[in-house]
Amino acid sequence: MSSSSIGSLSRHIKQVHPTINISMNRLEPVQEVSSADVSEVASTSTANLNVQATIGSTSRTTPPAPSMNQFVVVKKPLPLNRIQQIDEQLIRMIAKGYHALRIVEEREFRKLVEMLNSGYSLPTRKTVSETLLPKVYNKLLENVKSKITKATAICITTDGWKSITNDDYIAITAHYIDVDSHQLVSVMIGCINFDQSHTSVNISDFLRQKFTEWNIENNIGAIVSDNAANILGAVRIGGWRSVSCFAHSLNLVVQASIDKIAHILIKVKQLVEYFHRSQPGAKKLKEMQVQMNIGPLKLKQDVSTRWNSTYDMLDRLLRIKDAVTATVAIMRADLALSQEEWAIVERAIPILKVFYEVTNEVSGEEYVSASKYIVFCKLLFMQIEKTSAETYAPIEELVASLKFEMRRRFGDIEKHVLLSEATILDPRFKKTGFRDPINFQNAAAALKMKIGRIVLPDEDTANNPVPEEPTPGPSKTGSIWEDFDVEVSRLIPENPTAAGIVEFDKYLQEPLISRHQDPLQWWRE
């Protein structure tokens, strides 16, 4: 087997290992030939393998080894449309995953892409930022604009804040029901650096400019914002309908009320801060929880601007009360809560829980929420009113403050035209959503008037007009039909109004659907 070709190896396998099946896709079987047949073998090998046969002095010939070119994988270029698809997906990955643009320059990422598809070459960082990103953005922008302009009514939410570099920003989000899917859609139409003075006039001009850019200036149904005076003034100047952010107002209610137990909250914060700063304390707390078969859970620290975080802090503390009490007794007895302070925490949590649940539910974007505002207020008032007399003065003060703040900020919410109409037209609530029957009656009457002003063509009459009987000329002596015709002539113009009111009354009399069902789907069906 001293030959440099694979012929010797093939011959060896056939002679010594005849049971092995050899696939000869590239080479013909090696044959033993006589000196008289050398020329014939050489010519045959040349024809079949397109190589020159080497004839040795031993009167035997073997085909040469295949060249390296026969094993090189040639990259097939991708079609242009496929490259564009991959480029667009790359931009989506960068944008939605919040990746830095330099990811296309990272060595391991480039290796990964090469392994996944060797026919695709990653674009440079400059190409991504100057060509691909603007291209995909403009494509999505036009797509969103074409959909949002079809909406008959759009609700805007807006808010402003300062960045860590002290730059002012204003975000504008549009919410509407898609005419094709009948689903609630939310689109941020702007998050812009606002370097002007924050006057109501400037903010109003800014909002109007954005609405004009998106061609939705005539479709704004309402603008939801916090209770800042300049924002409310801007909405008033623009002539738009204003709705205060329910979650923000609810946050103000609770923030003003939990001050009644501020001394307890201060001690709880000190306790939580100790376990966050002290590694030995945190380790001991974890060990204590393991011994008691609870958790292990970490204590949560609150954020001053979000009362929900205060509830999370109290709730987590109470869940591992025994472990905290035992650990503090060993590590920092000066931070221990008294029995009365623990009792106040236990009584405050169920009172605050209902506000916590409502805040979380109204903060979602995947479902309609305006029709729930009046219902939530009704339920919150009911929960507060049925709170029994308390032994502890701080809890009594907390409940009294919640009642006062709720009446101050939400006492007239059932008189809000937009919210009351939304509640009535939600098949989950209707009249049941109201505390005061008079407010429901007034809202329903206003809705009937609006329905009466809507005149829809009768499709059956429009498609198949009913032929009228010939009208005879007026009789000198009058006709038996005269009084009837006069009455009908008065009623005919009122038919659309009457039909609309009848339909509305039928709607109110229908049973409520489950509160877990989608009201948009109900109206669609």
Coordinates of N, CA and C in Angstrom, one line a residue, residues 77-175:
P77 N -24.9 32.6 -4.0 CA -25.4 33.9 -3.6 C -26.9 33.8 -3.4
L78 N -27.4 34.5 -2.3 CA -28.8 34.5 -2.0 C -29.6 35.5 -2.9
P79 N -30.8 35.1 -3.2 CA -31.6 36.1 -4.0 C -31.8 37.4 -3.3
L80 N -31.9 38.5 -4.0 CA -32.0 39.8 -3.5 C -33.2 39.9 -2.5
N81 N -34.3 39.4 -2.8 CA -35.4 39.5 -1.9 C -35.2 38.8 -0.5
R82 N -34.4 37.7 -0.6 CA -34.1 37.0 0.6 C -33.1 37.8 1.5
I83 N -32.2 38.4 0.9 CA -31.2 39.3 1.6 C -32.0 40.4 2.3
Q84 N -33.0 41.0 1.6 CA -33.8 42.1 2.1 C -34.6 41.6 3.3
Q85 N -35.1 40.4 3.3 CA -35.9 39.9 4.4 C -35.0 39.7 5.6
I86 N -33.8 39.2 5.4 CA -32.9 39.0 6.5 C -32.4 40.3 7.1
D87 N -32.2 41.3 6.2 CA -31.8 42.6 6.7 C -32.9 43.2 7.6
E88 N -34.1 43.1 7.1 CA -35.3 43.6 7.9 C -35.4 42.9 9.2
Q89 N -35.2 41.6 9.3 CA -35.3 40.9 10.5 C -34.2 41.3 11.5
L90 N -33.0 41.5 10.9 CA -31.9 42.0 11.7 C -32.2 43.3 12.4
I91 N -32.8 44.2 11.7 CA -33.2 45.5 12.2 C -34.3 45.3 13.3
R92 N -35.2 44.5 13.1 CA -36.3 44.2 14.1 C -35.7 43.6 15.4
M93 N -34.7 42.7 15.2 CA -34.0 42.1 16.4 C -33.3 43.2 17.2
I94 N -32.6 44.1 16.5 CA -31.9 45.2 17.1 C -32.8 46.1 17.9
A95 N -33.9 46.5 17.2 CA -34.9 47.4 17.8 C -35.6 46.9 18.9
K96 N -36.2 45.7 18.7 CA -37.1 45.1 19.8 C -36.3 44.5 20.9
G97 N -35.1 44.1 20.6 CA -34.2 43.6 21.7 C -33.4 44.6 22.4
Y98 N -33.5 45.9 21.9 CA -32.7 47.0 22.5 C -31.2 46.7 22.4
H99 N -30.7 46.1 21.3 CA -29.3 45.8 21.1 C -28.6 47.0 20.6
A100 N -27.3 47.1 20.9 CA -26.5 48.1 20.3 C -26.2 47.8 18.9
L101 N -26.0 48.9 18.1 CA -25.8 48.7 16.6 C -24.4 48.0 16.4
R102 N -23.5 48.0 17.4 CA -22.2 47.4 17.2 C -22.3 45.9 17.2
I103 N -23.5 45.3 17.4 CA -23.6 43.9 17.4 C -23.2 43.3 16.1
V104 N -23.4 44.0 15.0 CA -23.1 43.5 13.7 C -21.6 43.5 13.5
E105 N -20.8 44.1 14.4 CA -19.4 44.0 14.3 C -18.7 43.0 15.3
E106 N -19.6 42.5 16.2 CA -19.0 41.5 17.1 C -18.6 40.2 16.5
R107 N -17.5 39.8 16.8 CA -16.9 38.6 16.1 C -17.7 37.4 16.3
E108 N -18.1 37.1 17.5 CA -18.9 35.8 17.7 C -20.2 35.9 17.0
F109 N -20.9 37.0 17.0 CA -22.2 37.1 16.3 C -22.0 36.9 14.8
R110 N -20.9 37.4 14.2 CA -20.7 37.3 12.8 C -20.4 35.8 12.5
K111 N -19.7 35.1 13.4 CA -19.5 33.7 13.2 C -20.8 32.9 13.2
L112 N -21.7 33.3 14.2 CA -23.0 32.6 14.3 C -23.8 32.8 13.0
V113 N -23.8 34.0 12.4 CA -24.5 34.2 11.2 C -23.9 33.5 10.1
E114 N -22.6 33.4 10.0 CA -21.9 32.6 9.0 C -22.2 31.2 9.0
M115 N -22.4 30.6 10.2 CA -22.7 29.2 10.4 C -24.2 29.0 10.0
L116 N -25.0 29.9 10.3 CA -26.5 29.7 10.0 C -26.7 29.9 8.5
N117 N -26.1 30.8 7.9 CA -26.3 31.0 6.5 C -25.0 31.7 5.9
S118 N -24.2 30.8 5.3 CA -22.9 31.3 4.8 C -23.1 32.2 3.5
G119 N -24.3 32.2 2.9 CA -24.5 33.0 1.8 C -24.9 34.4 2.1
Y120 N -25.1 34.7 3.4 CA -25.5 36.1 3.8 C -24.4 36.8 4.5
S121 N -24.1 38.0 4.1 CA -23.0 38.8 4.7 C -23.7 39.9 5.5
L122 N -23.3 40.0 6.8 CA -23.8 41.0 7.7 C -23.4 42.4 7.2
P123 N -24.4 43.4 7.3 CA -24.0 44.8 6.9 C -23.1 45.4 7.9
T124 N -22.5 46.5 7.5 CA -21.7 47.2 8.5 C -22.5 48.0 9.4
R125 N -21.9 48.5 10.5 CA -22.6 49.3 11.4 C -23.2 50.6 10.7
K126 N -22.4 51.2 9.9 CA -22.8 52.4 9.2 C -24.0 52.1 8.2
T127 N -23.9 51.0 7.6 CA -25.1 50.6 6.7 C -26.3 50.4 7.5
V128 N -26.2 49.8 8.7 CA -27.4 49.6 9.5 C -28.0 51.0 10.0
S129 N -27.1 51.9 10.4 CA -27.6 53.1 11.0 C -28.1 54.1 9.9
E130 N -27.4 54.1 8.8 CA -27.7 55.2 7.8 C -28.7 54.7 6.6
T131 N -28.8 53.4 6.5 CA -29.6 52.9 5.3 C -30.7 51.9 5.8
L132 N -30.3 50.8 6.5 CA -31.3 49.8 6.8 C -32.3 50.3 7.8
L133 N -31.8 50.9 8.9 CA -32.7 51.4 10.0 C -33.7 52.4 9.5
P134 N -33.3 53.5 8.8 CA -34.3 54.4 8.2 C -35.3 53.8 7.2
K135 N -34.8 52.8 6.5 CA -35.6 52.1 5.5 C -36.8 51.4 6.2
V136 N -36.4 50.6 7.2 CA -37.4 49.8 7.9 C -38.3 50.7 8.7
Y137 N -37.8 51.7 9.3 CA -38.6 52.7 10.0 C -39.7 53.3 9.1
N138 N -39.2 53.8 8.0 CA -40.2 54.5 7.0 C -41.2 53.5 6.5
K139 N -40.8 52.3 6.3 CA -41.8 51.3 5.9 C -42.9 51.0 6.9
L140 N -42.4 50.9 8.2 CA -43.4 50.6 9.3 C -44.2 51.9 9.5
L141 N -43.6 53.1 9.4 CA -44.3 54.3 9.6 C -45.5 54.4 8.6
E142 N -45.2 54.2 7.4 CA -46.3 54.3 6.4 C -47.4 53.3 6.6
N143 N -47.0 52.1 7.0 CA -48.0 51.0 7.3 C -48.9 51.4 8.5
V144 N -48.3 52.0 9.6 CA -49.1 52.4 10.7 C -50.0 53.6 10.4
K145 N -49.4 54.5 9.6 CA -50.2 55.7 9.2 C -51.4 55.3 8.4
S146 N -51.2 54.3 7.5 CA -52.4 53.9 6.7 C -53.5 53.3 7.5
K147 N -53.1 52.6 8.6 CA -54.1 52.0 9.4 C -54.8 53.0 10.4
I148 N -54.0 53.9 11.0 CA -54.5 54.8 12.0 C -55.5 55.8 11.4
T149 N -55.2 56.2 10.1 CA -56.1 57.2 9.5 C -57.5 56.6 9.2
K150 N -57.6 55.3 9.2 CA -58.9 54.7 9.0 C -59.8 54.7 10.3
A151 N -59.2 54.9 11.4 CA -59.9 54.9 12.7 C -60.9 56.1 12.7
T152 N -62.1 55.8 13.2 CA -63.1 56.9 13.3 C -62.9 57.7 14.6
A153 N -62.3 57.1 15.6 CA -62.1 57.8 16.8 C -60.8 57.4 17.5
I154 N -60.0 58.3 18.0 CA -58.7 58.0 18.5 C -58.6 58.6 19.9
C155 N -58.1 57.9 20.9 CA -57.9 58.4 22.2 C -56.3 58.6 22.3
I156 N -55.9 59.7 22.9 CA -54.5 60.0 23.0 C -54.2 60.0 24.5
T157 N -53.0 59.4 24.8 CA -52.5 59.5 26.2 C -51.1 60.2 26.0
T158 N -50.8 61.1 26.9 CA -49.6 61.8 26.8 C -49.0 62.1 28.2
D159 N -47.7 62.2 28.3 CA -47.0 62.4 29.5 C -45.7 63.0 29.2
G160 N -45.1 63.7 30.2 CA -43.8 64.3 30.1 C -42.9 64.0 31.3
W161 N -41.6 64.0 31.0 CA -40.7 63.7 32.1 C -39.3 64.3 31.8
K162 N -38.4 64.2 32.7 CA -37.0 64.6 32.5 C -36.1 63.4 32.5
S163 N -35.2 63.3 31.7 CA -34.2 62.2 31.6 C -33.1 62.5 32.7
I164 N -32.2 61.5 32.8 CA -31.2 61.6 33.8 C -30.2 62.7 33.4
T165 N -30.2 63.1 32.1 CA -29.4 64.2 31.7 C -30.1 65.6 31.7
N166 N -31.3 65.5 32.4 CA -32.1 66.8 32.6 C -32.7 67.3 31.3
D167 N -32.9 66.4 30.3 CA -33.6 66.8 29.1 C -35.1 66.4 29.2
D168 N -36.0 67.3 28.7 CA -37.4 67.2 28.7 C -37.9 66.4 27.5
Y169 N -38.8 65.4 27.8 CA -39.4 64.6 26.8 C -40.9 64.6 27.0
I170 N -41.6 64.5 25.8 CA -43.1 64.3 25.8 C -43.4 63.1 25.0
A171 N -44.1 62.1 25.5 CA -44.6 60.9 24.7 C -46.0 61.0 24.4
I172 N -46.4 60.6 23.2 CA -47.8 60.7 22.7 C -48.1 59.3 22.2
T173 N -49.1 58.7 22.7 CA -49.6 57.3 22.3 C -51.0 57.4 21.8
A174 N -51.3 56.8 20.7 CA -52.7 56.8 20.1 C -53.3 55.4 20.3
H175 N -54.5 55.4 20.8 CA -55.3 54.2 21.0 C -56.5 54.2 20.2

